[in-house]
mmCIF file of C-alpha atoms in Angstrom:
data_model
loop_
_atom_site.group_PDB
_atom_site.id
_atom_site.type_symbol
_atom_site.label_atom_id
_atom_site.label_comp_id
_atom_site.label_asym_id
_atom_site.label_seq_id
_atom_site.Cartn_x
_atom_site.Cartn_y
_atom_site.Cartn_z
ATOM 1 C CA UNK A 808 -6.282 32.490 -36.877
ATOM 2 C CA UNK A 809 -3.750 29.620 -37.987
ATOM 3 C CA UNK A 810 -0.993 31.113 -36.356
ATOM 4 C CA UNK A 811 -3.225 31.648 -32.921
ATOM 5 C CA UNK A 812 -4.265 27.860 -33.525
ATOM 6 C CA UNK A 813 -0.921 26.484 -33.700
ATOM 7 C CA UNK A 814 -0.071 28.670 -30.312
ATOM 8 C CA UNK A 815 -2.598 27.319 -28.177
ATOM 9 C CA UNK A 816 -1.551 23.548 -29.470
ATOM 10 C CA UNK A 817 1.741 24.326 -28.296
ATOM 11 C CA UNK A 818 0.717 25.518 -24.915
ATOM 12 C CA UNK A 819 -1.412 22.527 -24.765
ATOM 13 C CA UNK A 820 1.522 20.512 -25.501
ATOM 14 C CA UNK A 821 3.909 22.033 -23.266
ATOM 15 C CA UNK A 822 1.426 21.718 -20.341
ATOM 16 C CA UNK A 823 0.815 18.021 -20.715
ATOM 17 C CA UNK A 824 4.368 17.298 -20.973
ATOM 18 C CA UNK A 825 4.887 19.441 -17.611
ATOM 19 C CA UNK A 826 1.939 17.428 -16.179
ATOM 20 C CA UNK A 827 3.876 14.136 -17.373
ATOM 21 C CA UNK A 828 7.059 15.456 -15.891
ATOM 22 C CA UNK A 829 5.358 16.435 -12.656
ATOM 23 C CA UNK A 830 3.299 12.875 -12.360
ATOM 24 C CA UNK A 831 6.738 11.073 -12.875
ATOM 25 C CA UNK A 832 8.606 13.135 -10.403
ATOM 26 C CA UNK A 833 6.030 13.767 -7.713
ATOM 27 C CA UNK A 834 7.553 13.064 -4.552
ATOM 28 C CA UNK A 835 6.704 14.869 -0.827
ATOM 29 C CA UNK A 836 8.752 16.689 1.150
ATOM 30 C CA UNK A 837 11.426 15.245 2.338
ATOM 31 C CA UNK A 838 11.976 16.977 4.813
ATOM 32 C CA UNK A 839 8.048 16.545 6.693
ATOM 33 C CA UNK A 840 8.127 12.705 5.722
ATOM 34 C CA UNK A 841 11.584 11.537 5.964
ATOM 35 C CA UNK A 842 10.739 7.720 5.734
ATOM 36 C CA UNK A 843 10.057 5.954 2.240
ATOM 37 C CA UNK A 844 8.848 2.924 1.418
ATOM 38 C CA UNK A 845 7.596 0.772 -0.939
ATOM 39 C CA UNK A 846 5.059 -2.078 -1.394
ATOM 40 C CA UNK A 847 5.797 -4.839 -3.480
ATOM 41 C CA UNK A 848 4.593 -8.185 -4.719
ATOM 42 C CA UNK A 849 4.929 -11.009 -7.129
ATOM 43 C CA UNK A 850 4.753 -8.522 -9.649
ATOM 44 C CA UNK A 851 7.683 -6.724 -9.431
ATOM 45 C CA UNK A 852 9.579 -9.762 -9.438
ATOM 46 C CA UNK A 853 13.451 -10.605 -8.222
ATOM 47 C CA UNK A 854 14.443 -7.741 -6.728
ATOM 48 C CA UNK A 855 17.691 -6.593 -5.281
ATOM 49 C CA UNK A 856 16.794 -6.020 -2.083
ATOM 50 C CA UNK A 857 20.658 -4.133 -1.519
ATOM 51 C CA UNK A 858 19.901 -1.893 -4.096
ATOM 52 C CA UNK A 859 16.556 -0.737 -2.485
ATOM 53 C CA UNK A 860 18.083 -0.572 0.743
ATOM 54 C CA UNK A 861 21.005 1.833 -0.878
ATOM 55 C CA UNK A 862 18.214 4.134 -2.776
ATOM 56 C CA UNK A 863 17.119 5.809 0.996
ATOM 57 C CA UNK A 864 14.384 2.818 1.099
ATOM 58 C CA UNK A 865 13.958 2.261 4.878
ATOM 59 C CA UNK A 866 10.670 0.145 4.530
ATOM 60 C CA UNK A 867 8.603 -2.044 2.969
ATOM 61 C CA UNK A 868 5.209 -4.042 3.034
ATOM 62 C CA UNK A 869 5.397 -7.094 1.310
ATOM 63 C CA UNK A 870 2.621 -8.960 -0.174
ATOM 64 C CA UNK A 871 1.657 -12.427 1.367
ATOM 65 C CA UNK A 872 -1.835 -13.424 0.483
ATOM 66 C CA UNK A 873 -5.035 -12.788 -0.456
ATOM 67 C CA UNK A 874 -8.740 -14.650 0.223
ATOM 68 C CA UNK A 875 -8.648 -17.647 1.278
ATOM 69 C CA UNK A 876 -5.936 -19.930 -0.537
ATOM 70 C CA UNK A 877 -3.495 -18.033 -2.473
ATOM 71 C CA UNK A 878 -0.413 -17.469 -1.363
ATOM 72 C CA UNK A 879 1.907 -14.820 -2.923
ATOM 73 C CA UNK A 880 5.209 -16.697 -4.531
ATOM 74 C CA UNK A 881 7.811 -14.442 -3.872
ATOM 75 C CA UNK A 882 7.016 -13.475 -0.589
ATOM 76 C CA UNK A 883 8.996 -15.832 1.383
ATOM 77 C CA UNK A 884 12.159 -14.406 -0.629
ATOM 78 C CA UNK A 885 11.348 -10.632 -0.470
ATOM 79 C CA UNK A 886 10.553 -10.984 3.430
ATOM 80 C CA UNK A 887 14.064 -12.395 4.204
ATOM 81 C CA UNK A 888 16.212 -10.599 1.897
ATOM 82 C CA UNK A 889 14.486 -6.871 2.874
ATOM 83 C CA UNK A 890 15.202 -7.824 6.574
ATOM 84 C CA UNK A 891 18.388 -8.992 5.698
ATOM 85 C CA UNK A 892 19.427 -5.609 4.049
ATOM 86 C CA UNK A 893 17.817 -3.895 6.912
ATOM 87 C CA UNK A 894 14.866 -2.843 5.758
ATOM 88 C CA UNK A 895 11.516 -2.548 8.144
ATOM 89 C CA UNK A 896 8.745 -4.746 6.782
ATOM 90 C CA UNK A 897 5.309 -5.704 7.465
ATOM 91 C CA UNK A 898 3.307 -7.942 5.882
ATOM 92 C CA UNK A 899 -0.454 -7.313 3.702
ATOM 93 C CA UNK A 900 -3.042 -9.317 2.796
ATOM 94 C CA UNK A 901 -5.374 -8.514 -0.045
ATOM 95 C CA UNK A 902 -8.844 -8.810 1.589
ATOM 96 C CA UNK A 903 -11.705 -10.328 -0.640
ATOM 97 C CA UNK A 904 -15.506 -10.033 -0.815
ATOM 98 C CA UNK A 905 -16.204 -13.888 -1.088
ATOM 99 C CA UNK A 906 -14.510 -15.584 1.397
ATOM 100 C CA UNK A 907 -14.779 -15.890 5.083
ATOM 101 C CA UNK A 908 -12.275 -12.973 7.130
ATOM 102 C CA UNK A 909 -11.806 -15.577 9.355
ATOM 103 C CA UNK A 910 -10.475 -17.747 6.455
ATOM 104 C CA UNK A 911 -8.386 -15.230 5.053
ATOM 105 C CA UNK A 912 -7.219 -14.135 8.742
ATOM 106 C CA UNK A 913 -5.625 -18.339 8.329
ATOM 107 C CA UNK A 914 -4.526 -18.029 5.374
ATOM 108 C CA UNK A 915 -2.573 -14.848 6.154
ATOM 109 C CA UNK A 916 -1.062 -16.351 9.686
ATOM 110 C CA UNK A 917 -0.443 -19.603 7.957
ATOM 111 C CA UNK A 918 1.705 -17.505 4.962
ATOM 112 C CA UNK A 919 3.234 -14.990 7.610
ATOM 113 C CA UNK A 920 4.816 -17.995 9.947
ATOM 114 C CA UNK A 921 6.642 -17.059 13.507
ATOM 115 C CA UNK A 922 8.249 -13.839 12.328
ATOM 116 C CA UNK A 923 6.060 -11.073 12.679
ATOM 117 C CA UNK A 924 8.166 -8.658 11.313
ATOM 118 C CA UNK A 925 8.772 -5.125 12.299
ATOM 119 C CA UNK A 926 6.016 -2.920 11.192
ATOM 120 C CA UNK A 927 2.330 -4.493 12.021
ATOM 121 C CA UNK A 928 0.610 -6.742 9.608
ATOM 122 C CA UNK A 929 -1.683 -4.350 7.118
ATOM 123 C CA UNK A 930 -5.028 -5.652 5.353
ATOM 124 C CA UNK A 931 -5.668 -4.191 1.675
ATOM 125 C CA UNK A 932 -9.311 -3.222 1.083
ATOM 126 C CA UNK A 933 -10.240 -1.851 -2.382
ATOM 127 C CA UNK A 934 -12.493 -2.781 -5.093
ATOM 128 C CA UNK A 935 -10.111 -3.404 -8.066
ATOM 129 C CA UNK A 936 -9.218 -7.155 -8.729
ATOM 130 C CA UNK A 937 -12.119 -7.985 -5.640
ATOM 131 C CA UNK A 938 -15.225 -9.874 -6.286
ATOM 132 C CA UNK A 939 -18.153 -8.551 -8.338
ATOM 133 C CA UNK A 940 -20.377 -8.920 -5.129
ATOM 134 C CA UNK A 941 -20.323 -5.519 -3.501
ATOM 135 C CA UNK A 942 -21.155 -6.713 0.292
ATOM 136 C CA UNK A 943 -23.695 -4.765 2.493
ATOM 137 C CA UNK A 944 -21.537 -2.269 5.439
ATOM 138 C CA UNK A 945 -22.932 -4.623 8.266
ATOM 139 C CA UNK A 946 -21.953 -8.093 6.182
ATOM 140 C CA UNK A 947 -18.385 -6.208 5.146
ATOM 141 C CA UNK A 948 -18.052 -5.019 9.044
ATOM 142 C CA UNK A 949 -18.334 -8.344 10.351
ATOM 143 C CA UNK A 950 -16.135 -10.250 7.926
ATOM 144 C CA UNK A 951 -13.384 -7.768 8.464
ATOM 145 C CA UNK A 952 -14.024 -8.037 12.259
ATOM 146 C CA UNK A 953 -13.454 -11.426 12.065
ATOM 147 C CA UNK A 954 -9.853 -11.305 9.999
ATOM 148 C CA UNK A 955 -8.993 -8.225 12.446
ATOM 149 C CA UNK A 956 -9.930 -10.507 16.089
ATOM 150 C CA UNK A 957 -7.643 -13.611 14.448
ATOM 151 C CA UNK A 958 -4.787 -11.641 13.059
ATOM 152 C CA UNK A 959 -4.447 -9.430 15.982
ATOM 153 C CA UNK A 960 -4.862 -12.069 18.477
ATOM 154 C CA UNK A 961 -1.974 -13.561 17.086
ATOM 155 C CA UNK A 962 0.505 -10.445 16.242
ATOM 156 C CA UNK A 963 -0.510 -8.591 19.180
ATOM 157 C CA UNK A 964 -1.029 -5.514 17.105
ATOM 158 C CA UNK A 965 -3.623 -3.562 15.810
ATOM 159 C CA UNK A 966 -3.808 -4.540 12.106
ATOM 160 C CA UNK A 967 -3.111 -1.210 9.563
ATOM 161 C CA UNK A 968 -6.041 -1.169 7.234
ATOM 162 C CA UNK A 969 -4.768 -0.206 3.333
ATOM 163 C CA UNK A 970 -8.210 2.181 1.566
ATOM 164 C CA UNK A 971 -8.455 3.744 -1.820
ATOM 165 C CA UNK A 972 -10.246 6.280 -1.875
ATOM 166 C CA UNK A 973 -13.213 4.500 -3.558
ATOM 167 C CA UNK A 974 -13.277 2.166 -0.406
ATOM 168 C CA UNK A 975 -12.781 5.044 1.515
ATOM 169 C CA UNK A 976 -15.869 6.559 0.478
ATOM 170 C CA UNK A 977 -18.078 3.342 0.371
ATOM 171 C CA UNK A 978 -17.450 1.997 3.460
ATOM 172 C CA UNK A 979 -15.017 4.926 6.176
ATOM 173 C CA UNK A 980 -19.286 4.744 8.029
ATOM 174 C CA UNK A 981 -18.579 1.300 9.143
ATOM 175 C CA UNK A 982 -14.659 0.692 9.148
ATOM 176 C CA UNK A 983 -13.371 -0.001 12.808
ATOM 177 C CA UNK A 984 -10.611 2.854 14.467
ATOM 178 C CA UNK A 985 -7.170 1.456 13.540
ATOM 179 C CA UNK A 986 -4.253 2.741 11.668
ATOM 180 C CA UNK A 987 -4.948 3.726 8.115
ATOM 181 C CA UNK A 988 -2.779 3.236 5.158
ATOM 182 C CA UNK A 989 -4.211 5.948 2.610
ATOM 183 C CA UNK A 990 -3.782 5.734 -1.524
ATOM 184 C CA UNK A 991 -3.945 9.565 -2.302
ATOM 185 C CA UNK A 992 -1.742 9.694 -5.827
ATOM 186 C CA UNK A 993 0.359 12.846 -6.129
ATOM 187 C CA UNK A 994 -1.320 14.837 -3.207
ATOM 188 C CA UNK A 995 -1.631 14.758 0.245
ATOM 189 C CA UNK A 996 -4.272 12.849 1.848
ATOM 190 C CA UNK A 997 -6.789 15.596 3.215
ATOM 191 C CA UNK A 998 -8.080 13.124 6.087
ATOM 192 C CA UNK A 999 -5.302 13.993 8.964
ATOM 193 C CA UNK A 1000 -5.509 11.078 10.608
ATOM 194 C CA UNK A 1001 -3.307 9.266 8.160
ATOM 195 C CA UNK A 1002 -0.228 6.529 9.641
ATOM 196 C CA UNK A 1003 0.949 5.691 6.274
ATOM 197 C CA UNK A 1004 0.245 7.916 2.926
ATOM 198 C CA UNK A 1005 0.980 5.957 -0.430
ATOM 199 C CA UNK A 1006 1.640 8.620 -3.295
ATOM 200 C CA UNK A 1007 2.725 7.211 -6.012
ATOM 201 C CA UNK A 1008 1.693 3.989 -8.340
ATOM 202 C CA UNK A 1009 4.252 4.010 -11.142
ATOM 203 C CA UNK A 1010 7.756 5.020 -9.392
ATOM 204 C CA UNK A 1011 11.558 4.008 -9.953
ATOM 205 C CA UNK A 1012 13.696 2.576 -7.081
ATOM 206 C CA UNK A 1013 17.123 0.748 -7.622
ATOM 207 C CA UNK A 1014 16.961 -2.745 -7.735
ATOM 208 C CA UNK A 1015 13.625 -3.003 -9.075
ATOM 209 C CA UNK A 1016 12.574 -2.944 -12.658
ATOM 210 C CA UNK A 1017 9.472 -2.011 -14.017
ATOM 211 C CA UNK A 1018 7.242 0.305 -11.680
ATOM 212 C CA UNK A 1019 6.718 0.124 -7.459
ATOM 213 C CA UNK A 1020 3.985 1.744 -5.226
ATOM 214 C CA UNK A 1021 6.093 4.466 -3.224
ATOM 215 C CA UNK A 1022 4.962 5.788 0.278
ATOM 216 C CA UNK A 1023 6.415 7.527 3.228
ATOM 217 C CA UNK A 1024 5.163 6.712 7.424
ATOM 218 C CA UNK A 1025 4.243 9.747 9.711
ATOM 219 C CA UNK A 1026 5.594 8.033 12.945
ATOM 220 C CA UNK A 1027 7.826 5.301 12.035
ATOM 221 C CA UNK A 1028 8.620 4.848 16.056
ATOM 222 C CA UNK A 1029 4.716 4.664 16.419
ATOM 223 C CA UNK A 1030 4.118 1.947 14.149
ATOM 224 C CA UNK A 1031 7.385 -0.438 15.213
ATOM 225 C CA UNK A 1032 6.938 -0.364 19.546
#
């Protein structure tokens, strides 16, 4: 019985190193999603935007607010040295429950400036780090409506919205039709209606240290006419 005990801890073992190994590794075909990117923000600090560029990085959304007032502090550096090593970038915005979208929708233009970079601006709705308040659809609806009307007005794009899946699932009822940035970790999103697919929380790239958000595009052409 010992002996049988001791096997089936080392099969145990074995499997959750596998699953560690597979977690760390996960990465989707290359070949059906050519394109990857990254997301960044103040928390991945100075990074070598070179480096990123040289590790088959072709893109990259890049933090610039979120609510009403803040500001991200490194985004002004990471948007001009990813162009400059020839990245594609759009800029996000980390939506909140207890402000105004019209507010935000200012505070994101004001942070964004003239350049409206090359992949359309992207607004990140999820409930970790948000407000306690959990807004009503219709009250949700209308604020984003309101950040969507300003922002697009103003990039002349239709505005990617970023979902987890918890958003997802609260709120896909009410959300309007535009391009969706999905958080499915490790597998492929089942909705097929995906523009952007981010896969991975916790992976390496060159010129980065500590951890980065990975993802890959469906129709990079699509997303930069």
């Amino acid at each position: 019985m010992r002996k049988f005990t001791r096997f089936i801890l080392c099969v145990a073992v074995m499997a959750a190193g596998l699953g560690v190994v597979y977690v760390i590794l996960y990465e989707p075909s290359r070949t059906a999603h050519p394109r990857r990117g990254i997301d960044v923000s103040h928390h991945q600090k100075e990074i070598d935007w070179r480096k990123v560029a040289r590790d088959d990085v072709a893109f990259a959304f890049i933090k610039a607010s979120e609510g009403g007032d803040y500001r991200d502090t490194r985004f002004a550096a990471n948007w001009r040295e990813a162009q400059a090593a020839g990245l594609k970038v759009g800029a996000y915005h980390f939506f909140t429950f207890c402000r105004p979208g019209r507010d935000q929708a200012k505070n994101f233009l004001d942070a964004l400036g003239r350049d409206k970079g090359s992949l359309p601006a992207a607004l990140d709705l999820e409930f970790g780090g948000n407000c306690a308040t959990k807004p009503e659809p219709s009250a949700i609806r209308a604020e984003i409506d309101s950040f969507l009307a300003l922002v697009e007005q103003q990039t002349g794009r239709p505005v990617i919205l970023y979902v987890t899946p918890e958003f997802w699932d609260a709120y896909k009822g009410i959300l309007p039709r535009r391009p969706l940035w999905v958080r499915s970790l490790f597998r492929r999103p089942d909705d097929g209606q995906w523009s952007v697919w981010q896969y991975h929380d916790a992976g390496s790239v060159d010129g980065i240290v500590g951890r980065v958000d990975l993802n890959v595009i469906r129709d990079m052409e699509v997303l930069t006419r």
